[in-house]
Amino acid sequence: STWGLVSSHMADDSNPFEDPFAAPQDNPFTAAPAPARENPFAAGKPTGPAASAGLGSTGTRSTAPPSGGFRATASAASTSAVAAGNDAYARGSAYGSAAVAGGADRLDALARREAELEQKEAMLRQKEAELQRALAQIAGMRPNNWPRCTPVMHHDIAGEIPVENQSLTRRLYFLWYFTCLAYLWNFVTQIGALATGNGSGLGFFLSIAYVILAPPITLFGWYKSVYEAFRQGKSSRYVWFFLNFFVQILACIVWLIGLTNSGAVGIVTVIDYSKSKSNGLVIMGVTMIFVWLILLVCSIALIKTVHSVYRGRGGDFQRDAKLLARDGAVAAATASY
C-alpha cells in the first residue's frame, strides 16, 4: 500500500518529501565515506605505482620510515653506541696496561741503576781509603785536619786505621770526649759550690786548671798513642798508651773519692755539701760521682780490650817497655852531644 512504501522509505533514511516513485538520485547532503588511512608503522610495503613513487595509499608522499620503523633505528643506534663504547674501553684498558707495564719497567731500570751507582760509590770509597793509606806512608803527606777550627793533628779513622780496629778506635775517641765533659761538669759544680759558700778558692782554681789542661794532655797522652799504635802497629806506641791510660784510671779513682781542696767533686765533697742543706748542690755533686764512676768503668773495659789486641799481635809489655826505655836513653844520649 501507499503507507507501507512511505514507511519503508523512511526506514532507509531517505528524504520524506521525495517522491517514492521517482528514480533514485544521489543525495548531495550525504557525506562521502572517509578514505582509509595507511598505518605508517604497519609491516609491509605499498604496491603499485604509489610504491614506486614513494606515495602512500592516499596518493600523498609517505613520511613513514623504512621497514622496521623508529624502533629498529633506535635499536641499531643503541647497538652502535654500545659497540663504540666497548671499543673505547678496550683501547683505554690496553693503553692503561701498557702504561703500567712501561712504568714498572722504568722503576726496575731505575732500581738497577741505583744499585749499580751504590756499588760504584762503595768501590770509589774503598779505593780512596787505599789511596789515603798509601799517601799516609809518605812523609809530609798527612796534613793536620782536626779539629776543623784549628787543626793540630791528622785524624782519619776510616782512612788510616785497619777495619778490624776502627770500632775500638771510635770508642776510645768517644771516651776522650766523655772525659772532657766530665772535667767541664766538675768545673760547673765547683762554681755552684763557691756560689753557695761551700767551696774553696783552691778547689775552684784547680778545677779551672783541670778543664784547661786535661783535654790536650789526654788527647796527646793516650788517645794519640793508641791511634798511632793501631795505624802503625808499633809496640812502642802501645806501651805509651798503657802508661798514659794508667794515669787516666788513677785520676778517675782520685776524683771519685773527691778529697777536700783537690779541685774535684767526689764522695767526700758531696758529704760536705749535704751538711749545708743545699739540695741543688748535692744533686750536682751526686751527678758528678756517677760521671766519674762511669768514666772509670769504661776506661777499665777499654784498656782490657786494647790489651787483648796488643797480646793478639804478639806484644809483651815488659819486653817492649825495656826496649822503649833503651831507645829513650839512646835518644837522650845522642841529643846531649
PDB file of N, CA and C in Angstrom, residues 125-167:
ATOM      1  N   ARG A 125     134.921   4.663  47.353  1.00  0.00           N
ATOM      2  CA  ARG A 125     135.332   4.928  48.725  1.00  0.00           C
ATOM      3  C   ARG A 125     136.470   3.999  49.157  1.00  0.00           C
ATOM      4  N   GLN A 126     136.375   2.741  48.752  1.00  0.00           N
ATOM      5  CA  GLN A 126     137.428   1.800  49.108  1.00  0.00           C
ATOM      6  C   GLN A 126     138.756   2.188  48.461  1.00  0.00           C
ATOM      7  N   LYS A 127     138.698   2.563  47.188  1.00  0.00           N
ATOM      8  CA  LYS A 127     139.924   2.975  46.515  1.00  0.00           C
ATOM      9  C   LYS A 127     140.492   4.261  47.113  1.00  0.00           C
ATOM     10  N   GLU A 128     139.578   5.171  47.496  1.00  0.00           N
ATOM     11  CA  GLU A 128     140.042   6.400  48.128  1.00  0.00           C
ATOM     12  C   GLU A 128     140.727   6.114  49.464  1.00  0.00           C
ATOM     13  N   ALA A 129     140.145   5.193  50.234  1.00  0.00           N
ATOM     14  CA  ALA A 129     140.771   4.823  51.510  1.00  0.00           C
ATOM     15  C   ALA A 129     142.137   4.191  51.285  1.00  0.00           C
ATOM     16  N   GLU A 130     142.228   3.311  50.277  1.00  0.00           N
ATOM     17  CA  GLU A 130     143.518   2.703  49.975  1.00  0.00           C
ATOM     18  C   GLU A 130     144.537   3.751  49.533  1.00  0.00           C
ATOM     19  N   LEU A 131     144.089   4.722  48.749  1.00  0.00           N
ATOM     20  CA  LEU A 131     144.997   5.776  48.315  1.00  0.00           C
ATOM     21  C   LEU A 131     145.472   6.622  49.497  1.00  0.00           C
ATOM     22  N   GLN A 132     144.547   6.931  50.416  1.00  0.00           N
ATOM     23  CA  GLN A 132     144.939   7.698  51.594  1.00  0.00           C
ATOM     24  C   GLN A 132     145.921   6.933  52.466  1.00  0.00           C
ATOM     25  N   ARG A 133     145.716   5.642  52.588  1.00  0.00           N
ATOM     26  CA  ARG A 133     146.670   4.848  53.352  1.00  0.00           C
ATOM     27  C   ARG A 133     148.035   4.823  52.683  1.00  0.00           C
ATOM     28  N   ALA A 134     148.016   4.754  51.341  1.00  0.00           N
ATOM     29  CA  ALA A 134     149.301   4.774  50.634  1.00  0.00           C
ATOM     30  C   ALA A 134     150.001   6.120  50.810  1.00  0.00           C
ATOM     31  N   LEU A 135     149.235   7.188  50.738  1.00  0.00           N
ATOM     32  CA  LEU A 135     149.829   8.518  50.932  1.00  0.00           C
ATOM     33  C   LEU A 135     150.292   8.724  52.367  1.00  0.00           C
ATOM     34  N   ALA A 136     149.599   8.049  53.297  1.00  0.00           N
ATOM     35  CA  ALA A 136     149.990   8.197  54.697  1.00  0.00           C
ATOM     36  C   ALA A 136     151.360   7.606  54.976  1.00  0.00           C
ATOM     37  N   GLN A 137     151.815   6.700  54.125  1.00  0.00           N
ATOM     38  CA  GLN A 137     153.141   6.117  54.306  1.00  0.00           C
ATOM     39  C   GLN A 137     154.253   7.070  53.863  1.00  0.00           C
ATOM     40  N   ILE A 138     153.883   8.080  53.129  1.00  0.00           N
ATOM     41  CA  ILE A 138     154.875   9.045  52.639  1.00  0.00           C
ATOM     42  C   ILE A 138     154.967  10.189  53.640  1.00  0.00           C
ATOM     43  N   ALA A 139     156.163  10.543  54.011  1.00  0.00           N
ATOM     44  CA  ALA A 139     156.372  11.620  54.995  1.00  0.00           C
ATOM     45  C   ALA A 139     155.897  12.945  54.422  1.00  0.00           C
ATOM     46  N   GLY A 140     155.256  13.712  55.282  1.00  0.00           N
ATOM     47  CA  GLY A 140     154.791  15.036  54.876  1.00  0.00           C
ATOM     48  C   GLY A 140     153.478  15.028  54.133  1.00  0.00           C
ATOM     49  N   MET A 141     152.859  13.862  53.980  1.00  0.00           N
ATOM     50  CA  MET A 141     151.608  13.784  53.234  1.00  0.00           C
ATOM     51  C   MET A 141     150.399  13.631  54.150  1.00  0.00           C
ATOM     52  N   ARG A 142     150.545  13.922  55.439  1.00  0.00           N
ATOM     53  CA  ARG A 142     149.447  13.815  56.393  1.00  0.00           C
ATOM     54  C   ARG A 142     149.213  15.184  57.026  1.00  0.00           C
ATOM     55  N   PRO A 143     148.550  16.070  56.320  1.00  0.00           N
ATOM     56  CA  PRO A 143     148.326  17.415  56.883  1.00  0.00           C
ATOM     57  C   PRO A 143     147.347  17.356  58.049  1.00  0.00           C
ATOM     58  N   ASN A 144     147.468  18.302  58.945  1.00  0.00           N
ATOM     59  CA  ASN A 144     146.558  18.374  60.089  1.00  0.00           C
ATOM     60  C   ASN A 144     145.153  18.726  59.619  1.00  0.00           C
ATOM     61  N   ASN A 145     144.187  17.995  60.129  1.00  0.00           N
ATOM     62  CA  ASN A 145     142.798  18.223  59.730  1.00  0.00           C
ATOM     63  C   ASN A 145     141.826  18.181  60.908  1.00  0.00           C
ATOM     64  N   TRP A 146     142.353  18.086  62.138  1.00  0.00           N
ATOM     65  CA  TRP A 146     141.476  18.012  63.304  1.00  0.00           C
ATOM     66  C   TRP A 146     142.051  18.824  64.448  1.00  0.00           C
ATOM     67  N   PRO A 147     141.226  19.585  65.179  1.00  0.00           N
ATOM     68  CA  PRO A 147     139.817  19.909  64.862  1.00  0.00           C
ATOM     69  C   PRO A 147     139.734  20.879  63.695  1.00  0.00           C
ATOM     70  N   ARG A 148     138.571  21.030  63.126  1.00  0.00           N
ATOM     71  CA  ARG A 148     138.428  21.830  61.914  1.00  0.00           C
ATOM     72  C   ARG A 148     138.691  23.309  62.166  1.00  0.00           C
ATOM     73  N   CYS A 149     138.342  23.771  63.363  1.00  0.00           N
ATOM     74  CA  CYS A 149     138.537  25.200  63.641  1.00  0.00           C
ATOM     75  C   CYS A 149     140.028  25.547  63.669  1.00  0.00           C
ATOM     76  N   THR A 150     140.825  24.743  64.372  1.00  0.00           N
ATOM     77  CA  THR A 150     142.273  24.953  64.448  1.00  0.00           C
ATOM     78  C   THR A 150     142.941  23.590  64.399  1.00  0.00           C
ATOM     79  N   PRO A 151     143.256  23.070  63.222  1.00  0.00           N
ATOM     80  CA  PRO A 151     143.821  21.719  63.120  1.00  0.00           C
ATOM     81  C   PRO A 151     145.173  21.612  63.827  1.00  0.00           C
ATOM     82  N   VAL A 152     145.283  20.578  64.668  1.00  0.00           N
ATOM     83  CA  VAL A 152     146.544  20.336  65.378  1.00  0.00           C
ATOM     84  C   VAL A 152     147.077  18.932  65.127  1.00  0.00           C
ATOM     85  N   MET A 153     146.286  18.085  64.499  1.00  0.00           N
ATOM     86  CA  MET A 153     146.714  16.716  64.227  1.00  0.00           C
ATOM     87  C   MET A 153     145.930  16.162  63.040  1.00  0.00           C
ATOM     88  N   HIS A 154     146.470  15.102  62.471  1.00  0.00           N
ATOM     89  CA  HIS A 154     145.779  14.416  61.378  1.00  0.00           C
ATOM     90  C   HIS A 154     144.949  13.294  61.971  1.00  0.00           C
ATOM     91  N   HIS A 155     143.654  13.294  61.643  1.00  0.00           N
ATOM     92  CA  HIS A 155     142.739  12.319  62.238  1.00  0.00           C
ATOM     93  C   HIS A 155     141.805  11.797  61.157  1.00  0.00           C
ATOM     94  N   ASP A 156     141.938  10.514  60.837  1.00  0.00           N
ATOM     95  CA  ASP A 156     141.099   9.883  59.813  1.00  0.00           C
ATOM     96  C   ASP A 156     140.989   8.397  60.136  1.00  0.00           C
ATOM     97  N   ILE A 157     140.019   8.055  60.950  1.00  0.00           N
ATOM     98  CA  ILE A 157     139.874   6.667  61.382  1.00  0.00           C
ATOM     99  C   ILE A 157     139.550   5.754  60.206  1.00  0.00           C
ATOM    100  N   ALA A 158     138.617   6.173  59.358  1.00  0.00           N
ATOM    101  CA  ALA A 158     138.202   5.323  58.238  1.00  0.00           C
ATOM    102  C   ALA A 158     139.306   5.149  57.209  1.00  0.00           C
ATOM    103  N   GLY A 159     140.179   6.142  57.078  1.00  0.00           N
ATOM    104  CA  GLY A 159     141.212   6.078  56.041  1.00  0.00           C
ATOM    105  C   GLY A 159     142.539   5.514  56.502  1.00  0.00           C
ATOM    106  N   GLU A 160     142.824   5.547  57.810  1.00  0.00           N
ATOM    107  CA  GLU A 160     144.150   5.140  58.284  1.00  0.00           C
ATOM    108  C   GLU A 160     144.146   3.919  59.210  1.00  0.00           C
ATOM    109  N   ILE A 161     143.060   3.686  59.890  1.00  0.00           N
ATOM    110  CA  ILE A 161     143.007   2.583  60.844  1.00  0.00           C
ATOM    111  C   ILE A 161     142.480   1.333  60.150  1.00  0.00           C
ATOM    112  N   PRO A 162     143.089   0.170  60.382  1.00  0.00           N
ATOM    113  CA  PRO A 162     142.549  -1.069  59.796  1.00  0.00           C
ATOM    114  C   PRO A 162     141.101  -1.300  60.211  1.00  0.00           C
ATOM    115  N   VAL A 163     140.376  -1.981  59.364  1.00  0.00           N
ATOM    116  CA  VAL A 163     138.946  -2.162  59.574  1.00  0.00           C
ATOM    117  C   VAL A 163     138.660  -2.863  60.894  1.00  0.00           C
ATOM    118  N   GLU A 164     139.475  -3.833  61.267  1.00  0.00           N
ATOM    119  CA  GLU A 164     139.204  -4.597  62.481  1.00  0.00           C
ATOM    120  C   GLU A 164     139.390  -3.779  63.757  1.00  0.00           C
ATOM    121  N   ASN A 165     140.089  -2.649  63.663  1.00  0.00           N
ATOM    122  CA  ASN A 165     140.331  -1.808  64.849  1.00  0.00           C
ATOM    123  C   ASN A 165     139.576  -0.473  64.801  1.00  0.00           C
ATOM    124  N   GLN A 166     138.799  -0.234  63.775  1.00  0.00           N
ATOM    125  CA  GLN A 166     138.120   1.057  63.655  1.00  0.00           C
ATOM    126  C   GLN A 166     137.063   1.240  64.735  1.00  0.00           C
ATOM    127  N   SER A 167     136.299   0.209  65.034  1.00  0.00           N
ATOM    128  CA  SER A 167     135.256   0.327  66.052  1.00  0.00           C
ATOM    129  C   SER A 167     135.864   0.634  67.426  1.00  0.00           C
TER     130      SER A 167
END
